[in-house]
CSV table of N, CA and C in Angstrom, one decimal:
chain,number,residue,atom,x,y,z
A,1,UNK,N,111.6,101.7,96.4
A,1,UNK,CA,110.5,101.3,97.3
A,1,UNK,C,111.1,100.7,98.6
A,2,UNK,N,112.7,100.9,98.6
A,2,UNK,CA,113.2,100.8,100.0
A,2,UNK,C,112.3,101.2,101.3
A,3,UNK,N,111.8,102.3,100.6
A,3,UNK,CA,111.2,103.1,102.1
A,3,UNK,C,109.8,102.0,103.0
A,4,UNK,N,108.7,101.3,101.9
A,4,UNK,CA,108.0,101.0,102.1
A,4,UNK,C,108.4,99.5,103.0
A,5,UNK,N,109.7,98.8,102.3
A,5,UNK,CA,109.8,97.8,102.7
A,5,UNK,C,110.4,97.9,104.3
A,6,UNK,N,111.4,98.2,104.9
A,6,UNK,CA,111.6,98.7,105.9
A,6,UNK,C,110.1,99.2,106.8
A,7,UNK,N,109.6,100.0,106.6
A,7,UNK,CA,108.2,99.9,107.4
A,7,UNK,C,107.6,99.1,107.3
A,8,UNK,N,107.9,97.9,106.3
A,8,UNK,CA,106.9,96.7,106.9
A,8,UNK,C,107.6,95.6,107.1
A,9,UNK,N,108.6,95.9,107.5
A,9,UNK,CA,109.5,94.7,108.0
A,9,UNK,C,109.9,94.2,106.7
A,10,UNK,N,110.5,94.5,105.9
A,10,UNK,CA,110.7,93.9,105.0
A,10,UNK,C,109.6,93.1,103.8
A,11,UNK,N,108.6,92.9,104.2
A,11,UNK,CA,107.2,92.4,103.5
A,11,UNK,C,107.7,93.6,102.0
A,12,UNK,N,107.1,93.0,100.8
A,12,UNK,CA,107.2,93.8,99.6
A,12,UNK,C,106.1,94.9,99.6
A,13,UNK,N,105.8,95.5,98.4
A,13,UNK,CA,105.1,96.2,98.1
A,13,UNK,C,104.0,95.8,97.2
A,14,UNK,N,104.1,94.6,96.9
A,14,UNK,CA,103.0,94.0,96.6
A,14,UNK,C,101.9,94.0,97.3
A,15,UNK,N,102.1,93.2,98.4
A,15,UNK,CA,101.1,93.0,99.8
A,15,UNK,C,100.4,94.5,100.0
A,16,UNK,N,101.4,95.3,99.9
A,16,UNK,CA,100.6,96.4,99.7
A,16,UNK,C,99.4,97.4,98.6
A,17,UNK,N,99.9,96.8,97.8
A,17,UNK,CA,99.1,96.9,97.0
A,17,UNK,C,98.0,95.8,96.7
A,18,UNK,N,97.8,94.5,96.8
A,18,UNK,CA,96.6,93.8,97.1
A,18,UNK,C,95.8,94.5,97.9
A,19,UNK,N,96.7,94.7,99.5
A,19,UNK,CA,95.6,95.1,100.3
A,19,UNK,C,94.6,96.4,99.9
A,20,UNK,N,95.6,97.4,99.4
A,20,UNK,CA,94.9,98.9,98.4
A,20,UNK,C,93.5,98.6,97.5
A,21,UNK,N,94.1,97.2,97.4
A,21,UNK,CA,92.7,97.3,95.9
A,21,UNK,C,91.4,97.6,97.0
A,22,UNK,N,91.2,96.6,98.1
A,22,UNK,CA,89.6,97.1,98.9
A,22,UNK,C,89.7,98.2,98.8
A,23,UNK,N,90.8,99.2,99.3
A,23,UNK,CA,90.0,100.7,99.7
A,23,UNK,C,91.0,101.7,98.2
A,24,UNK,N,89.3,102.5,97.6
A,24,UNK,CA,90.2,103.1,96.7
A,24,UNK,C,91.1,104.9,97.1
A,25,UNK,N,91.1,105.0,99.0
A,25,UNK,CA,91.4,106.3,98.7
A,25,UNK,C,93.3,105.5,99.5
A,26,UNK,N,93.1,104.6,99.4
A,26,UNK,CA,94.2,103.4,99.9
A,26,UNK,C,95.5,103.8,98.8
A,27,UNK,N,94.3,103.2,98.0
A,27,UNK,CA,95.1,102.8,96.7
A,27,UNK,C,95.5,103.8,96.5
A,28,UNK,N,94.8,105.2,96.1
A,28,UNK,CA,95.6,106.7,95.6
A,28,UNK,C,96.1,106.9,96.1
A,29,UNK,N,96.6,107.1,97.4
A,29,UNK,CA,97.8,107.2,98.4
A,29,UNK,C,98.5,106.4,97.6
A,30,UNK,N,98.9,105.2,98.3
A,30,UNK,CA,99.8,104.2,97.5
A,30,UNK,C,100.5,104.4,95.9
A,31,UNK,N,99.5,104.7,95.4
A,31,UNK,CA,100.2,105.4,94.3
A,31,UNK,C,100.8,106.4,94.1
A,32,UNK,N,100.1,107.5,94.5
A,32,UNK,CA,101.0,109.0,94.7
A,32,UNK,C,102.4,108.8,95.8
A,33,UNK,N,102.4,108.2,96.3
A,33,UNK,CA,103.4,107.5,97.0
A,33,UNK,C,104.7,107.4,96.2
A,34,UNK,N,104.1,106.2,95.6
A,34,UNK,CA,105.1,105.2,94.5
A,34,UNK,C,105.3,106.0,93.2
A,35,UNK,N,104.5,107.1,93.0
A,35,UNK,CA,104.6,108.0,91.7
A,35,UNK,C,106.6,108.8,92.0
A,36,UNK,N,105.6,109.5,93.7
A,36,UNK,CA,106.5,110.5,94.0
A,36,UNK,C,107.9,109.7,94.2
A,37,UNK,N,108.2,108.9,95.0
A,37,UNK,CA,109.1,108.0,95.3
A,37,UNK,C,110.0,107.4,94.0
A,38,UNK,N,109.3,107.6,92.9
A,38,UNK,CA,110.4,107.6,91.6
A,38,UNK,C,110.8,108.9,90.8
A,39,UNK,N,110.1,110.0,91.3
A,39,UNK,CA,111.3,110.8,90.7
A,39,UNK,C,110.9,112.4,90.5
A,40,UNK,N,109.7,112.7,90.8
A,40,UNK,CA,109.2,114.1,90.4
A,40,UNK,C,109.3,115.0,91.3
A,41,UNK,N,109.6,114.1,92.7
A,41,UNK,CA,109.8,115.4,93.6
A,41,UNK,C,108.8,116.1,94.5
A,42,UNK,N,107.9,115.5,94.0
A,42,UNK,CA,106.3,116.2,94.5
A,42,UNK,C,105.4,116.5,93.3
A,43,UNK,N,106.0,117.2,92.6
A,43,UNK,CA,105.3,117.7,91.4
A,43,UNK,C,103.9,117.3,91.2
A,44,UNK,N,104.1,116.0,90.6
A,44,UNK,CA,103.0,116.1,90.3
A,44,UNK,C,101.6,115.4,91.3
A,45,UNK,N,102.2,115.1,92.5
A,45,UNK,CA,101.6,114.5,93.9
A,45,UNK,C,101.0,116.4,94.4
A,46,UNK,N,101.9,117.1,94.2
A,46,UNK,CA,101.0,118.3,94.9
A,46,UNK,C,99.7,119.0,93.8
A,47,UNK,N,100.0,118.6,92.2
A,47,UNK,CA,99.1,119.1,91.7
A,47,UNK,C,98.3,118.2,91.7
A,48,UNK,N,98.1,116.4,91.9
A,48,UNK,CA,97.0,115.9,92.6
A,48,UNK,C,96.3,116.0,93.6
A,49,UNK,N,96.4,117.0,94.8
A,49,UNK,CA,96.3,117.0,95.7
A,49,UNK,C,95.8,118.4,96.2
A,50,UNK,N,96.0,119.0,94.9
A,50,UNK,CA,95.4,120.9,94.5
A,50,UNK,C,96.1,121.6,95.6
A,51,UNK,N,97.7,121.4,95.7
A,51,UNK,CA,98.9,122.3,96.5
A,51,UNK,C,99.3,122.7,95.4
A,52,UNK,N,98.9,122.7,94.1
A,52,UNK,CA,99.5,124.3,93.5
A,52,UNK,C,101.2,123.4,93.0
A,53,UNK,N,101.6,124.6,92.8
A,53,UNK,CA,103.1,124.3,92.5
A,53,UNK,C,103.8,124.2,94.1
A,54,UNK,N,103.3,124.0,94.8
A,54,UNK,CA,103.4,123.6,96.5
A,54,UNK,C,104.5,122.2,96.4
A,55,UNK,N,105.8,122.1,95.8
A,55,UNK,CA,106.3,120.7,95.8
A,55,UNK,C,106.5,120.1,97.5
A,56,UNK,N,107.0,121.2,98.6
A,56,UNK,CA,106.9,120.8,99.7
A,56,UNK,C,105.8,120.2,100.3
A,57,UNK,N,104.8,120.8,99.9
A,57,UNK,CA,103.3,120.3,100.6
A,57,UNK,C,103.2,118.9,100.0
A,58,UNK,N,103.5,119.1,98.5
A,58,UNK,CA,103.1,117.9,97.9
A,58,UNK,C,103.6,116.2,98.6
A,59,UNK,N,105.1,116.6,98.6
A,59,UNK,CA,106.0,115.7,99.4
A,59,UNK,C,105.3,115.4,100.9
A,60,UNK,N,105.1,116.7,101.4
A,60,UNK,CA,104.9,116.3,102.8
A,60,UNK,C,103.7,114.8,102.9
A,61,UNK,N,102.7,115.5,102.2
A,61,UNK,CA,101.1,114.9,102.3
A,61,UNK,C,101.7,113.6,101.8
A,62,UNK,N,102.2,113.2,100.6
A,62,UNK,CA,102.6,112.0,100.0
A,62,UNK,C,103.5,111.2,100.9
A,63,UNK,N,104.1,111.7,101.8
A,63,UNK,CA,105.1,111.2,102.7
A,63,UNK,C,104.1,110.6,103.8
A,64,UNK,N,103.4,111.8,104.1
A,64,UNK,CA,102.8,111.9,105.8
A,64,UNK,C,101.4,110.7,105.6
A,65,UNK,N,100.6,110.2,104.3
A,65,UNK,CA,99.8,109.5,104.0
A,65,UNK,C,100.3,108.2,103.8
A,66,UNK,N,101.3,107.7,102.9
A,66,UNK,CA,101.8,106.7,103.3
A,66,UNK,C,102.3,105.7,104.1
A,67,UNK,N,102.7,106.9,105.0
A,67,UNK,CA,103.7,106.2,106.3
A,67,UNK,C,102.1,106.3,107.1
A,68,UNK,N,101.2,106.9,106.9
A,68,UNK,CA,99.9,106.5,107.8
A,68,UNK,C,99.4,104.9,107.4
A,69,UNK,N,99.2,105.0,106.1
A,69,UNK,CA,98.5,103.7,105.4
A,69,UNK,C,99.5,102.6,106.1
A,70,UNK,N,100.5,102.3,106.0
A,70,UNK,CA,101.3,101.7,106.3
A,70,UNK,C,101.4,101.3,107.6
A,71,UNK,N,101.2,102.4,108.7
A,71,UNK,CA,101.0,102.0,110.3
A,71,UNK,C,99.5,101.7,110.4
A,72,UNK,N,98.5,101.8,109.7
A,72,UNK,CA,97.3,101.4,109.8
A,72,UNK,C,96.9,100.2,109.6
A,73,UNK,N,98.7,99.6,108.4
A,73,UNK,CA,98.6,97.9,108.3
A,73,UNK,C,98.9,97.5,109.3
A,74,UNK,N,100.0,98.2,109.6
A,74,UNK,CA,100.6,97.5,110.9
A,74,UNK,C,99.8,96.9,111.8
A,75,UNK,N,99.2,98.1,112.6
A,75,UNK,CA,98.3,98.3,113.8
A,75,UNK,C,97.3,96.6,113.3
A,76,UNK,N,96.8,96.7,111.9
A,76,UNK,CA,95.5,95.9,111.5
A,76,UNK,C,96.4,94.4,111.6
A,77,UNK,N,97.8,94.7,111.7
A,77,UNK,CA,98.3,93.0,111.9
A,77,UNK,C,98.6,92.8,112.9
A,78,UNK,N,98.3,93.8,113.9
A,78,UNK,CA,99.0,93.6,115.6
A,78,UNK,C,100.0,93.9,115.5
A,79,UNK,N,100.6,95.1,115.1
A,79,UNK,CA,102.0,95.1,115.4
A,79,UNK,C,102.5,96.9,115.4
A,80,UNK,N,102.8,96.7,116.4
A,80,UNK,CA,103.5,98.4,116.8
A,80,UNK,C,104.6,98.9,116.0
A,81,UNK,N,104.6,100.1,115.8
A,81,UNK,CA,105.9,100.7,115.2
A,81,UNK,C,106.2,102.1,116.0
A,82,UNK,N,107.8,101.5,116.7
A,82,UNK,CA,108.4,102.6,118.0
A,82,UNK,C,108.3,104.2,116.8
A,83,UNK,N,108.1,105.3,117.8
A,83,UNK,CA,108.4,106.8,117.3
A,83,UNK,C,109.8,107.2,116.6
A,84,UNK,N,110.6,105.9,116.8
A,84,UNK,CA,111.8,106.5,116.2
A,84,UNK,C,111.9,106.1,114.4
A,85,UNK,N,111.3,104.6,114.4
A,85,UNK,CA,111.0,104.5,113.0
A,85,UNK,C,110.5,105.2,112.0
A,86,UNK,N,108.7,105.8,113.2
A,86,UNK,CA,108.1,106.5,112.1
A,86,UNK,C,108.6,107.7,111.5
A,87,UNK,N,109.3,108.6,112.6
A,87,UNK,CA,110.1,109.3,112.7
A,87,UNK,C,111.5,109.4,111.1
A,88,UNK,N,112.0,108.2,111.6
A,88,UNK,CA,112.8,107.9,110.0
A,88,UNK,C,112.2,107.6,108.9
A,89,UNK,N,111.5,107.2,108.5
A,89,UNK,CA,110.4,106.8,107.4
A,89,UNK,C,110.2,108.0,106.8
A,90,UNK,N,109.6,109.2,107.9
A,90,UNK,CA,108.9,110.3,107.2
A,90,UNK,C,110.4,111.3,106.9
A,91,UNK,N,111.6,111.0,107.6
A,91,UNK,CA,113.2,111.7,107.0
A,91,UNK,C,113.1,111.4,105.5
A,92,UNK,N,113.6,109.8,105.5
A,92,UNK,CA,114.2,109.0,104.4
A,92,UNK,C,112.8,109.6,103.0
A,93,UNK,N,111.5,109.4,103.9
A,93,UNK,CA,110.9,109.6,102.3
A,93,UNK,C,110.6,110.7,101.9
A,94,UNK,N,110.7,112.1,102.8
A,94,UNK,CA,111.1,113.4,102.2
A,94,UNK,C,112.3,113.6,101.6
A,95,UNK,N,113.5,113.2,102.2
A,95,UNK,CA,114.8,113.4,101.6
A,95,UNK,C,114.4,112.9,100.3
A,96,UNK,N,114.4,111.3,100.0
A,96,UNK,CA,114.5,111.1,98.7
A,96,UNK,C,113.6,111.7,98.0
A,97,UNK,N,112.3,112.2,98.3
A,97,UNK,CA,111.4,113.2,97.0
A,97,UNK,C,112.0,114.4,97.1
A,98,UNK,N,112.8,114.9,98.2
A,98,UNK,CA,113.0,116.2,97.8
A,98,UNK,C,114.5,116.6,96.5
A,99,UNK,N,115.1,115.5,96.8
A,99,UNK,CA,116.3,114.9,96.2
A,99,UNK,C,116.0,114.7,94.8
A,100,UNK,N,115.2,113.9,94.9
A,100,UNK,CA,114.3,113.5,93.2
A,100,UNK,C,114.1,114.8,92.8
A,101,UNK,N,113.7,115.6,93.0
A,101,UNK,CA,113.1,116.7,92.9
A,101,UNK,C,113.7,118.3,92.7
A,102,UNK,N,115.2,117.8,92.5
A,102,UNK,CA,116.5,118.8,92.8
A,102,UNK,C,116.1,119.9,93.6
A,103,UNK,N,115.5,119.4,94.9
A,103,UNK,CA,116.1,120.4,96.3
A,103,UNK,C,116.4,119.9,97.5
A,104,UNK,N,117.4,120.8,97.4
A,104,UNK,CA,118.7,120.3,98.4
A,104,UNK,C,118.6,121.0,99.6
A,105,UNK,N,118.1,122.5,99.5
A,105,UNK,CA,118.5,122.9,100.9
A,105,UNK,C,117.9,122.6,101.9
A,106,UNK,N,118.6,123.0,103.1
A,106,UNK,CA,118.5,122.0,104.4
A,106,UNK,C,116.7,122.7,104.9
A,107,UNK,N,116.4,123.7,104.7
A,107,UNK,CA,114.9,124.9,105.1
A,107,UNK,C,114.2,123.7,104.9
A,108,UNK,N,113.8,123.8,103.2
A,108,UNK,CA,113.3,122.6,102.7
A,108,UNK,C,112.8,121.4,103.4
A,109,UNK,N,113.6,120.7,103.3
A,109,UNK,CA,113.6,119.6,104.2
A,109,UNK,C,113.2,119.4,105.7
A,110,UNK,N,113.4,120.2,106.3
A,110,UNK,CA,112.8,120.4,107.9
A,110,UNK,C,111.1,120.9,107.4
A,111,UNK,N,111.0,122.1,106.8
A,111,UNK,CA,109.8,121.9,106.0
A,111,UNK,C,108.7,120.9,106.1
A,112,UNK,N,109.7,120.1,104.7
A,112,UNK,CA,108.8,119.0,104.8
A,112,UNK,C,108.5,118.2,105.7
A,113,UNK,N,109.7,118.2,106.5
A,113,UNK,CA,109.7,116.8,107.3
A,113,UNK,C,108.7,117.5,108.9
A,114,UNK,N,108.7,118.8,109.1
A,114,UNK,CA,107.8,119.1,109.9
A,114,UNK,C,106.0,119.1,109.4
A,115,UNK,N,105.7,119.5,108.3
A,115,UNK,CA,104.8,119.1,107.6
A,115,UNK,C,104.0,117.6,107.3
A,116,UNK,N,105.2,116.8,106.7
A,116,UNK,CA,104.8,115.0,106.9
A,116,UNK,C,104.1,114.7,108.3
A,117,UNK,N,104.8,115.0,109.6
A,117,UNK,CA,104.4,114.8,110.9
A,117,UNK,C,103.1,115.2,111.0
A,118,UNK,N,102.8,116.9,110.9
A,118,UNK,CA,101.7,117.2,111.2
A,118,UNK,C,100.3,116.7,110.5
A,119,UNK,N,100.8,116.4,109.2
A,119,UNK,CA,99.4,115.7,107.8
A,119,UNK,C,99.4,114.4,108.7
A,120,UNK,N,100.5,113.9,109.3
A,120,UNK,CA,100.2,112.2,109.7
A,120,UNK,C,99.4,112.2,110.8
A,121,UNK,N,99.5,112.9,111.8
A,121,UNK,CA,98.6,113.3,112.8
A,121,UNK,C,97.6,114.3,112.8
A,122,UNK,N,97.3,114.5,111.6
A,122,UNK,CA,96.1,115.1,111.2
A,122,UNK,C,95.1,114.0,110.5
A,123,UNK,N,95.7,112.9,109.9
A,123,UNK,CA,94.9,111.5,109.5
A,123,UNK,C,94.7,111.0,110.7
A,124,UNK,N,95.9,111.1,111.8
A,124,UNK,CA,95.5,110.0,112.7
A,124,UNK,C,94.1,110.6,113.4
A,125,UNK,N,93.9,111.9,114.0
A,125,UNK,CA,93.1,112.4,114.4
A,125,UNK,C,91.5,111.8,113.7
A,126,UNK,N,91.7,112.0,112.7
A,126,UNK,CA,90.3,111.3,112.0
A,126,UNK,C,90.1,110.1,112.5
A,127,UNK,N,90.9,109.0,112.5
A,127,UNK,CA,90.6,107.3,113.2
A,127,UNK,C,91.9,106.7,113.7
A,128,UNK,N,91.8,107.3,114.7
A,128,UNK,CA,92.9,107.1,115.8
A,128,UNK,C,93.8,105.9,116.0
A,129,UNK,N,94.4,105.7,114.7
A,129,UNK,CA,95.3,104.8,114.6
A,129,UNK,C,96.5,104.2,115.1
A,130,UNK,N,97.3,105.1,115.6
A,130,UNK,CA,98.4,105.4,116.1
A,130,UNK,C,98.1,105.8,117.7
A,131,UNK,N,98.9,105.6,118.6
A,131,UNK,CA,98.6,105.8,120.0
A,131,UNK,C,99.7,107.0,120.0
A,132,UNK,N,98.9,107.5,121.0
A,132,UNK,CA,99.1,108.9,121.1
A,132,UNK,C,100.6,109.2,121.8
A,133,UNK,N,100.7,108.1,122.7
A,133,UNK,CA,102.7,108.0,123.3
A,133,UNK,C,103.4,107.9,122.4
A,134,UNK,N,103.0,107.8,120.9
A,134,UNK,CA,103.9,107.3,120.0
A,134,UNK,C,104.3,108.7,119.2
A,135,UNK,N,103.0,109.6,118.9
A,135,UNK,CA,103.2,110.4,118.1
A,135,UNK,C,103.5,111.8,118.9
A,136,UNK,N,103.4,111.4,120.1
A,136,UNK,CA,104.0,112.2,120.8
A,136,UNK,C,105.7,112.5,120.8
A,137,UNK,N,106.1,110.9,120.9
A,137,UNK,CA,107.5,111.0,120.9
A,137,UNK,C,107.6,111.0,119.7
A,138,UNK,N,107.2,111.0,118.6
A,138,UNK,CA,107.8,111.4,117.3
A,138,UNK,C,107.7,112.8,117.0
A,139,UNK,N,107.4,113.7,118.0
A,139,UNK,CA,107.0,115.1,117.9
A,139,UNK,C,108.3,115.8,118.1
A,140,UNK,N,108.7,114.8,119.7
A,140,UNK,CA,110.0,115.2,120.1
A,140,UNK,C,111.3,114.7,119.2
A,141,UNK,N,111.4,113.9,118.9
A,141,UNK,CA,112.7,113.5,118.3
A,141,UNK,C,112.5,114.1,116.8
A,142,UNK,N,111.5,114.7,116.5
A,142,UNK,CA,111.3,115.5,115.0
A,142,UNK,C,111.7,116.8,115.5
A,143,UNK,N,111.6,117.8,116.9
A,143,UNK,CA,112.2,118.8,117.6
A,143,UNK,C,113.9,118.5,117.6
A,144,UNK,N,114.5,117.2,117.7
A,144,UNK,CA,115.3,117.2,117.9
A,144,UNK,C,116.3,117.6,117.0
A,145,UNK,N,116.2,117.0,116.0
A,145,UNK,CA,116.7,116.6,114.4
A,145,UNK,C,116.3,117.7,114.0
A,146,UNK,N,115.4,118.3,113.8
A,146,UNK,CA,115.1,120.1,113.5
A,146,UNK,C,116.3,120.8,113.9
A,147,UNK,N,116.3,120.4,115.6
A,147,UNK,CA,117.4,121.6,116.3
A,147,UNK,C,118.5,121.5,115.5
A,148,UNK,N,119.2,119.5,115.6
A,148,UNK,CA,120.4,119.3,114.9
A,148,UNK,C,120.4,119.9,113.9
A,149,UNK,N,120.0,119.9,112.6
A,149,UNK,CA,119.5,120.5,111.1
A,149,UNK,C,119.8,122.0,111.5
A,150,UNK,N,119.5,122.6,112.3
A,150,UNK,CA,119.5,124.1,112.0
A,150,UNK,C,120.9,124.2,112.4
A,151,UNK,N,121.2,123.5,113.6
A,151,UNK,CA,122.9,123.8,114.4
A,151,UNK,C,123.7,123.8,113.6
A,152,UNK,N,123.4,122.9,112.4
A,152,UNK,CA,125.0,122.6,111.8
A,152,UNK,C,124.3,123.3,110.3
A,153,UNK,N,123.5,124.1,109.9
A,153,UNK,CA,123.2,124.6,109.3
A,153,UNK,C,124.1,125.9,109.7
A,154,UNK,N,123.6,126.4,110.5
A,154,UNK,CA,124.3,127.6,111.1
A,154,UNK,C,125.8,127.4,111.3
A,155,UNK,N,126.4,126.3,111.8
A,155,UNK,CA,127.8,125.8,112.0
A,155,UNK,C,128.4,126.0,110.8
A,156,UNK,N,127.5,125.3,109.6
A,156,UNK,CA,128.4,125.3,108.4
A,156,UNK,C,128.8,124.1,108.1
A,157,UNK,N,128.3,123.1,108.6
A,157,UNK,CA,129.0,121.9,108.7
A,157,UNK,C,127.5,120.6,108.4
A,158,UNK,N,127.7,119.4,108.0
A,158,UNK,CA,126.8,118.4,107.7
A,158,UNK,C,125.9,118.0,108.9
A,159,UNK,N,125.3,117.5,108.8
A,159,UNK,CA,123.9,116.9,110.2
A,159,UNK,C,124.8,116.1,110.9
A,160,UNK,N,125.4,115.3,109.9
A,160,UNK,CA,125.9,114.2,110.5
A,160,UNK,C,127.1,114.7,111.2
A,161,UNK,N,127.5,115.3,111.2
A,161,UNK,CA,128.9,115.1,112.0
A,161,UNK,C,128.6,115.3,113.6
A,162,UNK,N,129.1,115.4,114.5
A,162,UNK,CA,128.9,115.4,115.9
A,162,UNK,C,130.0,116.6,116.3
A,163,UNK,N,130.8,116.9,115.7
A,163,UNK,CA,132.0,118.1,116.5
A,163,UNK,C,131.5,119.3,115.9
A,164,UNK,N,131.8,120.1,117.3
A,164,UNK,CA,130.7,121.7,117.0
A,164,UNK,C,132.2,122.5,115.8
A,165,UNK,N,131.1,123.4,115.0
A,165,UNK,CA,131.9,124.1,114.3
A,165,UNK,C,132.9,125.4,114.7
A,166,UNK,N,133.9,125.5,114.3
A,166,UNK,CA,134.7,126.5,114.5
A,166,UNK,C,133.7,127.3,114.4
A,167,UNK,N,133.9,129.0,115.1
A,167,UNK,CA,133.1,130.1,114.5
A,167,UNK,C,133.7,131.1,114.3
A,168,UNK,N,133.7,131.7,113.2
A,168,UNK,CA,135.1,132.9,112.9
A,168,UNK,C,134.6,133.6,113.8
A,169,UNK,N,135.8,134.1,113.7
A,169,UNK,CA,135.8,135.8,114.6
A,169,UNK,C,136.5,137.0,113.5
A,170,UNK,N,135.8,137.7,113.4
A,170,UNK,CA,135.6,138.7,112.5
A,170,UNK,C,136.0,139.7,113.1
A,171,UNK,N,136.6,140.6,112.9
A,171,UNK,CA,137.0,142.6,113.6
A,171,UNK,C,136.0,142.8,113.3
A,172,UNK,N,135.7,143.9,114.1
A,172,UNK,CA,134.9,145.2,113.6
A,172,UNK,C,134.9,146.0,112.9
């Protein structure tokens, strides 16, 4: 529940869950959240959510609804959260359900993590929680990290590294 506490500054997951009890579509988020976040991967978050054997969708919506619920405390306690946060929040908690969920490849993952963005600003669009400069620049630095993801996909090489890959040269 690393993921939750970092988005709220460190505050637990408790607080979050008190606050869940008023709203019960709060609470099911929150839970399918904290379901997925231990270990199925999506599984059983996409078959709550009628995505079928959809584990990507599943993750995404589980990802992309939480980190909403969570900026919607924010906002409700006066307090902003920059595009690069939200941005990591929806990385860190696809990675670890897609990880839980033994899938590794990199498709996957931009997948979901393009997916989480658009479910989050498809909630926000309903009660416009999130200001629009914000999810703007989370649009772009989710463009970014995409590009990086595919480069060093194609390179052959990890996200993280920074030095471009050798590229063989092959005869004809």
């Amino acid at each position: 529940m690393g993921l939750l506490q970092n988005m709220q500054g460190g505050q637990g997951a408790p607080q979050a869950g008190q606050q869940a009890g008023d709203d019960p579509m709060q609470k099911a988020l929150m839970e399918m959240l904290g379901a997925t976040l231990m270990g199925d991967g999506g599984e059983a978050v996409a078959s709550r959510i009628g995505a079928g054997e959809d584990k990507i969708q599943g993750v995404a919506e589980a990802v992309g609804s939480g980190i909403y619920t969570i900026l919607k405390q924010a906002r409700d306690a006066g307090r902003s959260v920059p595009a690069k946060n939200i941005v990591k929040a929806l990385y860190e908690g696809c990675r670890e359900m897609l990880t839980a969920g033994k899938i590794d490849d990199a498709d996957s993952k931009i997948d979901a993590l393009a997916r989480a963005l658009q479910h989050l600003v498809q909630m926000d669009q309903q009660a416009d929680v999130i200001d629009d400069q914000i999810l703007a620049e989370a649009g772009q630095l989710l463009q970014q990290i995409v590009a990086k993801m595919e480069e060093a996909e194609a390179g052959g090489q990890a996200p993280a590294t920074q030095q471009p890959a050798p590229q063989p040269q092959e005869a004809a």
